[in-house]
mmCIF file of C-alpha atoms and ligand atoms in Angstrom:
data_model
loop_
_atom_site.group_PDB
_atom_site.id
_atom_site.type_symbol
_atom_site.label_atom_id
_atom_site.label_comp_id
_atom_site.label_asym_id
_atom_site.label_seq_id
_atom_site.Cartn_x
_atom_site.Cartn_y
_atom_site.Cartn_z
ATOM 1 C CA UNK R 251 34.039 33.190 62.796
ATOM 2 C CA UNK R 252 31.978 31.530 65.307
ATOM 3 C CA UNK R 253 34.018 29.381 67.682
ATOM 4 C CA UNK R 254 33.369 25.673 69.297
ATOM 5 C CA UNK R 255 34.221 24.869 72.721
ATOM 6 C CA UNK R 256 37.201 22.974 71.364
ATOM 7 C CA UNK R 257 38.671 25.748 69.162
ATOM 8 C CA UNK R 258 37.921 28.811 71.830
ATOM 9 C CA UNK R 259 41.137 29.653 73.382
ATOM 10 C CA UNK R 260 41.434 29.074 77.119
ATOM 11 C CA UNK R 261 40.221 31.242 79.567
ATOM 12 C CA UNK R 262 43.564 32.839 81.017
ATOM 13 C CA UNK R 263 42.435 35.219 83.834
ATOM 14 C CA UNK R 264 44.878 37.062 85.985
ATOM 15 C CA UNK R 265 44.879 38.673 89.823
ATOM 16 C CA UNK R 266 47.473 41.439 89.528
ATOM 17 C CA UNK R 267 47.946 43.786 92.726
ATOM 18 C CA UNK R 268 50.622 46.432 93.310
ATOM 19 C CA UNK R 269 52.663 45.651 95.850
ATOM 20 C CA UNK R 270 52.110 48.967 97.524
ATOM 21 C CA UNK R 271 51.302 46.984 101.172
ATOM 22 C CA UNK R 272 49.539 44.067 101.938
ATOM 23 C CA UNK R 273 46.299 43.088 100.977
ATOM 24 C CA UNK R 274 42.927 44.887 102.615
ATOM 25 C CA UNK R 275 39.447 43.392 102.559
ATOM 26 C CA UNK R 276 38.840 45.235 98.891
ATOM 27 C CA UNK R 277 41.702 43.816 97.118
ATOM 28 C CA UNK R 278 41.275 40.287 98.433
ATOM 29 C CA UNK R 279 37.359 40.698 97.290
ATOM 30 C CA UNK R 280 38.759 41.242 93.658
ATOM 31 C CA UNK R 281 40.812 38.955 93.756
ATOM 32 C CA UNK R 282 38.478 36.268 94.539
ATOM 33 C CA UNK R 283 35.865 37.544 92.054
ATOM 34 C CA UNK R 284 38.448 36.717 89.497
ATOM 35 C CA UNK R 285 39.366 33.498 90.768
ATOM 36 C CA UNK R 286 36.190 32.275 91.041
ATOM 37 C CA UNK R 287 35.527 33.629 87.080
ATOM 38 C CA UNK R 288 38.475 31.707 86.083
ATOM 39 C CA UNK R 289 37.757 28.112 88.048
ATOM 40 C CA UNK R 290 34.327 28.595 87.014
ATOM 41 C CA UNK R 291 35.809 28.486 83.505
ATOM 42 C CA UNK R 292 38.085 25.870 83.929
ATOM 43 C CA UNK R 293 40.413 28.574 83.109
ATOM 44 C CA UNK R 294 44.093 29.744 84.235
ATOM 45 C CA UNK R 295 44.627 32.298 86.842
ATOM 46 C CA UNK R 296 47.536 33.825 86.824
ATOM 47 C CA UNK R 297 49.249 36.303 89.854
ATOM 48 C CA UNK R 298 51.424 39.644 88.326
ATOM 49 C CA UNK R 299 53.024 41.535 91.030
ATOM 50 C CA UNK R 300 52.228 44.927 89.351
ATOM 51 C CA UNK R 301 55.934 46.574 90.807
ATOM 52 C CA UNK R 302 57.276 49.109 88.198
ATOM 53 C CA UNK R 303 56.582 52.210 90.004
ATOM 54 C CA UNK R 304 59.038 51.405 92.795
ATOM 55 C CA UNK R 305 58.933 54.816 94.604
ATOM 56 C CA UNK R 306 55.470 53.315 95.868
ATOM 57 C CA UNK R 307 56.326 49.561 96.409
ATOM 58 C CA UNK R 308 56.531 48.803 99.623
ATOM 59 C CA UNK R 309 59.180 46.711 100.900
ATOM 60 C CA UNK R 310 58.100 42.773 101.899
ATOM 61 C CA UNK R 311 54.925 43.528 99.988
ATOM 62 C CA UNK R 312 54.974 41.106 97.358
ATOM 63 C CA UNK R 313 55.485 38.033 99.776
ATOM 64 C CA UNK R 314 52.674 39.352 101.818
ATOM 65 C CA UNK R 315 50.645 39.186 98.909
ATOM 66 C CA UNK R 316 51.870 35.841 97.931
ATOM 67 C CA UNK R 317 51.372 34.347 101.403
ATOM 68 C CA UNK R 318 47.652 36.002 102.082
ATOM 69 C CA UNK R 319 46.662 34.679 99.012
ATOM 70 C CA UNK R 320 47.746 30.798 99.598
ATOM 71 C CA UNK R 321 46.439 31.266 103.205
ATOM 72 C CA UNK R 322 43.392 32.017 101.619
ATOM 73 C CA UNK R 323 43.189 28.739 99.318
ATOM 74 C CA UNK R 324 43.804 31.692 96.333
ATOM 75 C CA UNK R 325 46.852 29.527 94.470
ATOM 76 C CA UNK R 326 47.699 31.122 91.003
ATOM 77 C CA UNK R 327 48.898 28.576 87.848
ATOM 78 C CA UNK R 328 52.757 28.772 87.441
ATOM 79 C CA UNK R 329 55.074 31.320 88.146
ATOM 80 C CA UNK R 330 54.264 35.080 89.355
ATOM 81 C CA UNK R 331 54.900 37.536 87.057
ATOM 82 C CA UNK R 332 56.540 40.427 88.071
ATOM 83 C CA UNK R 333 56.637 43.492 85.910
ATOM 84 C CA UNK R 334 60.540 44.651 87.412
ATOM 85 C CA UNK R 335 61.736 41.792 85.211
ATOM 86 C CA UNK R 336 60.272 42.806 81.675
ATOM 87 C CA UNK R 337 61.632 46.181 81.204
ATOM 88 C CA UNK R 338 63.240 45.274 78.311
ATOM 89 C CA UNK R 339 59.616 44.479 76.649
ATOM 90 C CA UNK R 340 57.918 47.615 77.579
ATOM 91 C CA UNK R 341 60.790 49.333 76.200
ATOM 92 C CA UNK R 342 60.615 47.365 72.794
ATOM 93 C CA UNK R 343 56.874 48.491 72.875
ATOM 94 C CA UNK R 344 57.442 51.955 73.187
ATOM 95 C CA UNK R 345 59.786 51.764 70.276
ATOM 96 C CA UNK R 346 57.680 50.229 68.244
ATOM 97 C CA UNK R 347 55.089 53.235 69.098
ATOM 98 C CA UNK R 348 57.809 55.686 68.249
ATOM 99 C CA UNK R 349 58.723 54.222 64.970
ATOM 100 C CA UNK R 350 55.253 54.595 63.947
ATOM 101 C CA UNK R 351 54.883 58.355 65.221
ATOM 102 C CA UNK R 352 52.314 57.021 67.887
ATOM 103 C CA UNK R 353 54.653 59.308 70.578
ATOM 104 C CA UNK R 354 55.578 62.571 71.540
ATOM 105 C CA UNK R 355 57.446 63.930 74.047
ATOM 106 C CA UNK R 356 55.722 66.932 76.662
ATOM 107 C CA UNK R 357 57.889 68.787 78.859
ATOM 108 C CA UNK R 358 54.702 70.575 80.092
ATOM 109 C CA UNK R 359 54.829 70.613 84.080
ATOM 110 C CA UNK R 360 52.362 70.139 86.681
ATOM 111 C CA UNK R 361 51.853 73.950 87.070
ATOM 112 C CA UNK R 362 51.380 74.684 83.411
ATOM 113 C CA UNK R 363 48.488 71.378 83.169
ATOM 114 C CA UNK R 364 46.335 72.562 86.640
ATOM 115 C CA UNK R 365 42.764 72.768 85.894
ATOM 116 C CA UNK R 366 42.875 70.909 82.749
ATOM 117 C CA UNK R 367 40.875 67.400 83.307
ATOM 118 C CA UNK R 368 42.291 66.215 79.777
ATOM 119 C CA UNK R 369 45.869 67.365 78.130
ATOM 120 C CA UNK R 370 45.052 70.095 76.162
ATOM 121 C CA UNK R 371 48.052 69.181 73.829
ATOM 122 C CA UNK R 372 50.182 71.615 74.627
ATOM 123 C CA UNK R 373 53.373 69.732 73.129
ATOM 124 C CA UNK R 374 52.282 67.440 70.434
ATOM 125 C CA UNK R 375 53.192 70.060 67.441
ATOM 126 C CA UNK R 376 56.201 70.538 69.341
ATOM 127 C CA UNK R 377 58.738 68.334 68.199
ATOM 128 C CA UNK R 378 60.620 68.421 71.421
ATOM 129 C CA UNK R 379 63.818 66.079 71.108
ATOM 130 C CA UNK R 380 63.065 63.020 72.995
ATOM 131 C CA UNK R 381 65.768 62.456 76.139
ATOM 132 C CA UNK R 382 65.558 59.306 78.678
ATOM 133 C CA UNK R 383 63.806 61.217 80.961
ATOM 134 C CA UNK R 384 61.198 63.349 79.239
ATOM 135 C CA UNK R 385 57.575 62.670 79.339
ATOM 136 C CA UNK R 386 56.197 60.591 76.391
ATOM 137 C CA UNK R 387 52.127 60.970 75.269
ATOM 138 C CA UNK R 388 50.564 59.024 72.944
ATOM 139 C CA UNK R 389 48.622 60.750 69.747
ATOM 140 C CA UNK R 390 45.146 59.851 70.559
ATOM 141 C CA UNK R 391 42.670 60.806 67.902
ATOM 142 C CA UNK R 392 38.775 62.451 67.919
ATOM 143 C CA UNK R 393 37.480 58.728 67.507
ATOM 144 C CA UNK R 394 34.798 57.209 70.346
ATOM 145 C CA UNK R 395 36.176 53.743 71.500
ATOM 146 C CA UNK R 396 33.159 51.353 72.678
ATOM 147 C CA UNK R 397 33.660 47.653 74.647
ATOM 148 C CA UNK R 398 31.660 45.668 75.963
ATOM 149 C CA UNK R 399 31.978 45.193 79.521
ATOM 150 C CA UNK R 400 30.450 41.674 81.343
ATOM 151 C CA UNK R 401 29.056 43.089 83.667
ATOM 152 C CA UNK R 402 28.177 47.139 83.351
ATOM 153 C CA UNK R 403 27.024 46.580 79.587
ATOM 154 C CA UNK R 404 28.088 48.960 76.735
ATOM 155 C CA UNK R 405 30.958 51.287 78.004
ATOM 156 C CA UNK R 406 31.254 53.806 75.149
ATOM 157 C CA UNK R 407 34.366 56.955 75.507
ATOM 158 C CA UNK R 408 35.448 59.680 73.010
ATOM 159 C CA UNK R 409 39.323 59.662 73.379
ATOM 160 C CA UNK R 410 39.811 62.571 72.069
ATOM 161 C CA UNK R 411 37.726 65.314 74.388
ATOM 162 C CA UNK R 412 37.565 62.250 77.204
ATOM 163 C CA UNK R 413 40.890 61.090 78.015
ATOM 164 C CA UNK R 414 43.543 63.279 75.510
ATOM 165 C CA UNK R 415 47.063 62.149 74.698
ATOM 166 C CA UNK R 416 47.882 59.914 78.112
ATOM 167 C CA UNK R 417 51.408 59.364 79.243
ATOM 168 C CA UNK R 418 53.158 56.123 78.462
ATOM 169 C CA UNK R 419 56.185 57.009 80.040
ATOM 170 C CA UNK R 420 56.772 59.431 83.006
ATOM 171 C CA UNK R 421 59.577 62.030 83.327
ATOM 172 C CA UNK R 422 61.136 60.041 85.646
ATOM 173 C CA UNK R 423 61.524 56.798 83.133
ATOM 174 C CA UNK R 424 58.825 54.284 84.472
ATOM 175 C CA UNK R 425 56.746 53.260 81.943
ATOM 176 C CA UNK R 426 52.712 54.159 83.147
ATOM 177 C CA UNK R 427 50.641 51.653 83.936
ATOM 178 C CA UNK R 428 48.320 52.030 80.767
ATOM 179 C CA UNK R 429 50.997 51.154 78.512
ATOM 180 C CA UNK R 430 52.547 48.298 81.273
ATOM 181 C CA UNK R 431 48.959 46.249 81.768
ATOM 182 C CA UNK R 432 48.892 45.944 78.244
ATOM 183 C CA UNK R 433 51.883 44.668 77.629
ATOM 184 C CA UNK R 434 51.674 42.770 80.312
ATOM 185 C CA UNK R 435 48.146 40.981 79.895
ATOM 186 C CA UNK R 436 49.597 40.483 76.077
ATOM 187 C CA UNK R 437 52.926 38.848 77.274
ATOM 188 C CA UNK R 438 50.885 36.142 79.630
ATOM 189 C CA UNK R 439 48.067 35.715 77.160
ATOM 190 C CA UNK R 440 45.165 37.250 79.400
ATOM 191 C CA UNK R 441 42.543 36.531 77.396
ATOM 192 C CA UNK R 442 39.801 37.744 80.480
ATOM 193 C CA UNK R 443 40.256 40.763 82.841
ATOM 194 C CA UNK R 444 38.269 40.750 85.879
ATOM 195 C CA UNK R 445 39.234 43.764 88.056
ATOM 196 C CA UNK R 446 37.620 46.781 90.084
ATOM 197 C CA UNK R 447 35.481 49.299 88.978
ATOM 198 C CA UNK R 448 37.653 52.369 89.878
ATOM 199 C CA UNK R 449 39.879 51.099 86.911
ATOM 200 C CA UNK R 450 37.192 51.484 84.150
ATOM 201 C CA UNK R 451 38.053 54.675 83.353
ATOM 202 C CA UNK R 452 41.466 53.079 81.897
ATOM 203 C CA UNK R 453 40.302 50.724 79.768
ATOM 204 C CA UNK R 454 39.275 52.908 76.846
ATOM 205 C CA UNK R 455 42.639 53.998 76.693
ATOM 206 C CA UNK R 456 44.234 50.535 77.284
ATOM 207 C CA UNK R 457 41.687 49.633 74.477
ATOM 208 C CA UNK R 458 43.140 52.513 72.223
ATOM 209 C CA UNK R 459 46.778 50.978 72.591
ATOM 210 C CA UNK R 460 45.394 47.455 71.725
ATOM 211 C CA UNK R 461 44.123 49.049 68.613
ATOM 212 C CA UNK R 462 47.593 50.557 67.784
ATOM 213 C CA UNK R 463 49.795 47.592 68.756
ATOM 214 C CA UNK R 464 47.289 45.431 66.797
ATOM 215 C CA UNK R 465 46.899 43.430 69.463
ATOM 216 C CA UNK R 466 43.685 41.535 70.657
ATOM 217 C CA UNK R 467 42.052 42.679 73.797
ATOM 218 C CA UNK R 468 40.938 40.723 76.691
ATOM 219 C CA UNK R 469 37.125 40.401 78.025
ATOM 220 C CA UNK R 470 36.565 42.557 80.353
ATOM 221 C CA UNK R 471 34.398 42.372 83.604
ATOM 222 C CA UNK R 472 34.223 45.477 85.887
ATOM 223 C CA UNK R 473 33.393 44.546 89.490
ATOM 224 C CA UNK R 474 31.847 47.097 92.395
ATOM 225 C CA UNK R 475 34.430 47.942 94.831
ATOM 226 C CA UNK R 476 34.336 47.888 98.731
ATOM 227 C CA UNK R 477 34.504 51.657 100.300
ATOM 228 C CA UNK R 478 34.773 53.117 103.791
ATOM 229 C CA UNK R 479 32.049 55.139 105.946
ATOM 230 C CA UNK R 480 33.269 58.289 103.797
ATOM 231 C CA UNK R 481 32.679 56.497 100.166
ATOM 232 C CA UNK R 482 36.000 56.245 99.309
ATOM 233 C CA UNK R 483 37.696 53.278 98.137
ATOM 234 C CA UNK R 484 39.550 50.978 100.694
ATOM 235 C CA UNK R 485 43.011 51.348 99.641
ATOM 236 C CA UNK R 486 46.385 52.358 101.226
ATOM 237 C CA UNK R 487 45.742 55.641 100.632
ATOM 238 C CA UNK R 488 42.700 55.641 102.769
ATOM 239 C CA UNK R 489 44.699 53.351 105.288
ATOM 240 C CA UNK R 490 42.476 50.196 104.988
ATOM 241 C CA UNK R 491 43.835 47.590 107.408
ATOM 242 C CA UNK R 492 45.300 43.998 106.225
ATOM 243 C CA UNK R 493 43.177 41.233 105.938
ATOM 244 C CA UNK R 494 43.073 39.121 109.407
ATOM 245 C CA UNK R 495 45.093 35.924 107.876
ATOM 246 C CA UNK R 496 44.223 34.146 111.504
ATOM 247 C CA UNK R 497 40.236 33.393 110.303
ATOM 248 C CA UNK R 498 40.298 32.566 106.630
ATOM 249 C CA UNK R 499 36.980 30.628 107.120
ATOM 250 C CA UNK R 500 35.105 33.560 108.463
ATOM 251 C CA UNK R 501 36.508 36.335 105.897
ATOM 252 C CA UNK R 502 35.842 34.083 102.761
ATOM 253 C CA UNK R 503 32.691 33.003 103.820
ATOM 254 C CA UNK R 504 31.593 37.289 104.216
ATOM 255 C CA UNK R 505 33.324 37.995 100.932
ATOM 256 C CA UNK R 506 30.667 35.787 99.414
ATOM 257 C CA UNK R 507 28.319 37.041 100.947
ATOM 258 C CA UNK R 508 29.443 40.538 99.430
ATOM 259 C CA UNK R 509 30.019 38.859 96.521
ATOM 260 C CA UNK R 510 26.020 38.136 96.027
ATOM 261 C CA UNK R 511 26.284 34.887 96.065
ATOM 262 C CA UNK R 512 24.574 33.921 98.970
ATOM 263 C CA UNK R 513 26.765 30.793 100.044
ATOM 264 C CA UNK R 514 24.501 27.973 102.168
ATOM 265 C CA UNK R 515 24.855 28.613 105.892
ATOM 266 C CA UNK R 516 26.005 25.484 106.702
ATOM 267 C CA UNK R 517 29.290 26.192 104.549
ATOM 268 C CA UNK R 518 30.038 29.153 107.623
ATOM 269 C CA UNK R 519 33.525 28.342 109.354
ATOM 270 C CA UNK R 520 33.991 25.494 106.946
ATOM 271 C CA UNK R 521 37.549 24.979 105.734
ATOM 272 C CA UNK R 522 38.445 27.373 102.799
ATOM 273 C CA UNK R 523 38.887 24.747 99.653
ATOM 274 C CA UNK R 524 34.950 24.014 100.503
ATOM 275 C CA UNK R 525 33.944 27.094 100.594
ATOM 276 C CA UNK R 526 36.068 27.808 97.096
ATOM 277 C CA UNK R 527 34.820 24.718 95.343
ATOM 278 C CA UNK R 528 31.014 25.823 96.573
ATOM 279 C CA UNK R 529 31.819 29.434 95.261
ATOM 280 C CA UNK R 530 33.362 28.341 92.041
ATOM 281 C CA UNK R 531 30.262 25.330 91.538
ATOM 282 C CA UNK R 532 27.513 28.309 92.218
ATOM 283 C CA UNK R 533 29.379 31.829 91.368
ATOM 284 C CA UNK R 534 27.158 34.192 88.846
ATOM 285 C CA UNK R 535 28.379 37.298 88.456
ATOM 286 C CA UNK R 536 25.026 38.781 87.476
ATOM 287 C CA UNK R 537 24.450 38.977 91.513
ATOM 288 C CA UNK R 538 27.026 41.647 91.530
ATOM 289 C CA UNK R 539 24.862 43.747 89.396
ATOM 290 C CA UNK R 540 22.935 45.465 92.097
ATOM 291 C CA UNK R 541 25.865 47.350 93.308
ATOM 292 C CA UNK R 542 28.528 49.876 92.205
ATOM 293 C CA UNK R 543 30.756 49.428 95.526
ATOM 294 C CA UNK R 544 29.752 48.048 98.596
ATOM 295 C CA UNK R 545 30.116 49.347 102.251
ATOM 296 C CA UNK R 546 32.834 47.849 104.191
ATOM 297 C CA UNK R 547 31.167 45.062 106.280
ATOM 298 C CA UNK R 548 31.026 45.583 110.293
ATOM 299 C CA UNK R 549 31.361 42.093 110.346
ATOM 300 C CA UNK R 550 35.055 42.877 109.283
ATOM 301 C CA UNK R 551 35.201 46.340 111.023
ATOM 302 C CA UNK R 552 38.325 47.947 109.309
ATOM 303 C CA UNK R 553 40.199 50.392 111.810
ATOM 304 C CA UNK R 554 42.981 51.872 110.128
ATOM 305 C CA UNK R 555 45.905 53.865 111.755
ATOM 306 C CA UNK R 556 43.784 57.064 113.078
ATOM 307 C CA UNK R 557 41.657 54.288 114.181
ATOM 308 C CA UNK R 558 38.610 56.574 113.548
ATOM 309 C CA UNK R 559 37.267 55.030 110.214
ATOM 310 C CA UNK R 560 33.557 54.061 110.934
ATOM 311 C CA UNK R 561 31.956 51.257 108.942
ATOM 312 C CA UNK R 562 28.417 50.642 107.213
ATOM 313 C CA UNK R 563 26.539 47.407 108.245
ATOM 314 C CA UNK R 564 26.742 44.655 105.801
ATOM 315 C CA UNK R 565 24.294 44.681 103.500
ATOM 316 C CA UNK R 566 21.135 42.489 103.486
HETATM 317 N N1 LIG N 271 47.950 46.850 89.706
HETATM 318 C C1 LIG N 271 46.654 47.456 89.606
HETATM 319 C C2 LIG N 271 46.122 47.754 90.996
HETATM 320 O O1 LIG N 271 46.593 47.155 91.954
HETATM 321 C C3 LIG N 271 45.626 46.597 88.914
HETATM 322 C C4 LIG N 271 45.865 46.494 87.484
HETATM 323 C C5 LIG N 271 44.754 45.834 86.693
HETATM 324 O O2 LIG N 271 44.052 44.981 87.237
HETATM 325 O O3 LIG N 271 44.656 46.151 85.539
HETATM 326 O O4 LIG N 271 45.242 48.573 91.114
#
């Protein structure tokens, strides 16, 4: 069926951080990628405070979030989402996988799975009784999954000898994010993902539980990611600082810049909604092509709390 403009559905995008600490340079560059994908596409975006795994939320994190984001002219359509208050539909989802013998349960422990990449299926013939609190996989099958991803083309995966049976729900009861983002992106209607690169790897398997919740995917578009001096991904775990909230002007107008879209220089230290309209007006994705992640800027020079992290120069 080929679609008009007035019968396609609307473009409903979503920004959807964990609220593991407030926002660094990398998040905040994702998140306006998306925005600007969504606006461009007269589209909703949507904010999901990503909070099931609570061991690792940290606490005033999700208002941080909230606030960076307005102070950077980011403002989401309607209410956040946050996952803490839809247990009751992941639940009903993994139900629905168990009825349909999509489950099993693995009691295998971290000791007995070292130096396996992929589950080797230990459990899945089995038949341990499934408890609250034991370890759920889902069957996967010898099948290669293919999508087609914006921006890095044809991203083709065998489940089977790729990925294995993944866990849907940990031994300590919170549902994995694999199984959550899909319910989630299903629940708000996300009909477009735009996200980082270092989550790729997920997708076929979100893709697989589409396919056996009969549920349409979303578009995907897999953006480079911002890394420190030693290649690795800005992130809490690598202790990248918060964005500065003080100079909005000056870190949107560099995130464009690392965005590839080569804003005007008279639009430097101009108020943030001009900047955004200019970025939404002019942003093609395409320029992001040339990079898989990008050195953190020394424009921004990100000192974390060794204070030894050393930066890369911006790129010309
Ligand atoms: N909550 C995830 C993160 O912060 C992102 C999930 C997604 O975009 O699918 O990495």
């Amino acid at each position: 069926m080929i679609l008009s403009a007035a019968t396609a559905p609307r473009y409903i995008g979503r920004f959807a951080p964990s609220p593991t600490g407030p926002l660094h340079l990398g998040s905040l560059y994702t998140a306006l990628a998306s925005f600007l994908d969504a606006r461009q596409h007269q589209g909703l975006w949507l904010l999901r405070i990503d909070d099931l795994d609570k061991p690792r939320n940290a606490p005033g994190a999700a208002d941080a979030i909230q606030h960076c984001l307005e102070r950077f002219g980011l403002h989401w359509d309607g209410t956040v989402f946050f996952e803490s208050r839809h247990r009751r539909d992941y639940h009903a989802h993994l139900h629905q996988l168990l009825q349909h013998q999509q489950l099993y349960a693995c009691r295998c422990s971290r000791k007995q799975l070292e130096g396996h990449a992929v589950y080797p299926g230990f459990c899945r013939k089995q038949n341990w009784q499934i408890t609250a609190d034991t370890t759920l996989r889902v069957k996967t099958c010898e099948q290669t999954l293919s999508f087609h991803d914006r921006l890095q083309g044809l991203i083709e995966n065998h489940l089977g000898s790729e990925h294995g049976d993944f866990i849907v729900r940990r031994r300590d009861r919170i549902i994995a994010y694999q199984l959550a983002v899909v319910v989630n992106d299903h629940l708000q209607a996300v009909n477009h993902v735009v996200r980082g690169i270092d989550l790729l790897p997920s997708t076929i398997k979100q893709l697989y539980l589409y396919q056996q919740l009969n549920y349409p995917p979303p578009i995907y578009m897999h953006v480079p990611v911002i890394v420190d001096a030693t290649g690795a991904k800005l992130s809490k775990q690598t202790l990248a600082a918060p964005v500065d909230t003080q100079k909005p002007e000056t870190t949107v107008f560099t995130l464009l810049q690392l965005l590839g879209q080569n804003p005007a220089p008279d639009l430097r230290g101009a108020p943030v909604a001009e900047q955004l309209a200019w970025g939404v007006a002019h942003w093609h994705p395409d320029a992001l092509l040339d990079h898989k992640t990008l050195p953190t800027p020394a424009a921004l020079a990100v000192t974390n709390d060794r204070g030894n992290l050393s930066t890369t120069a911006l790129p010309r």
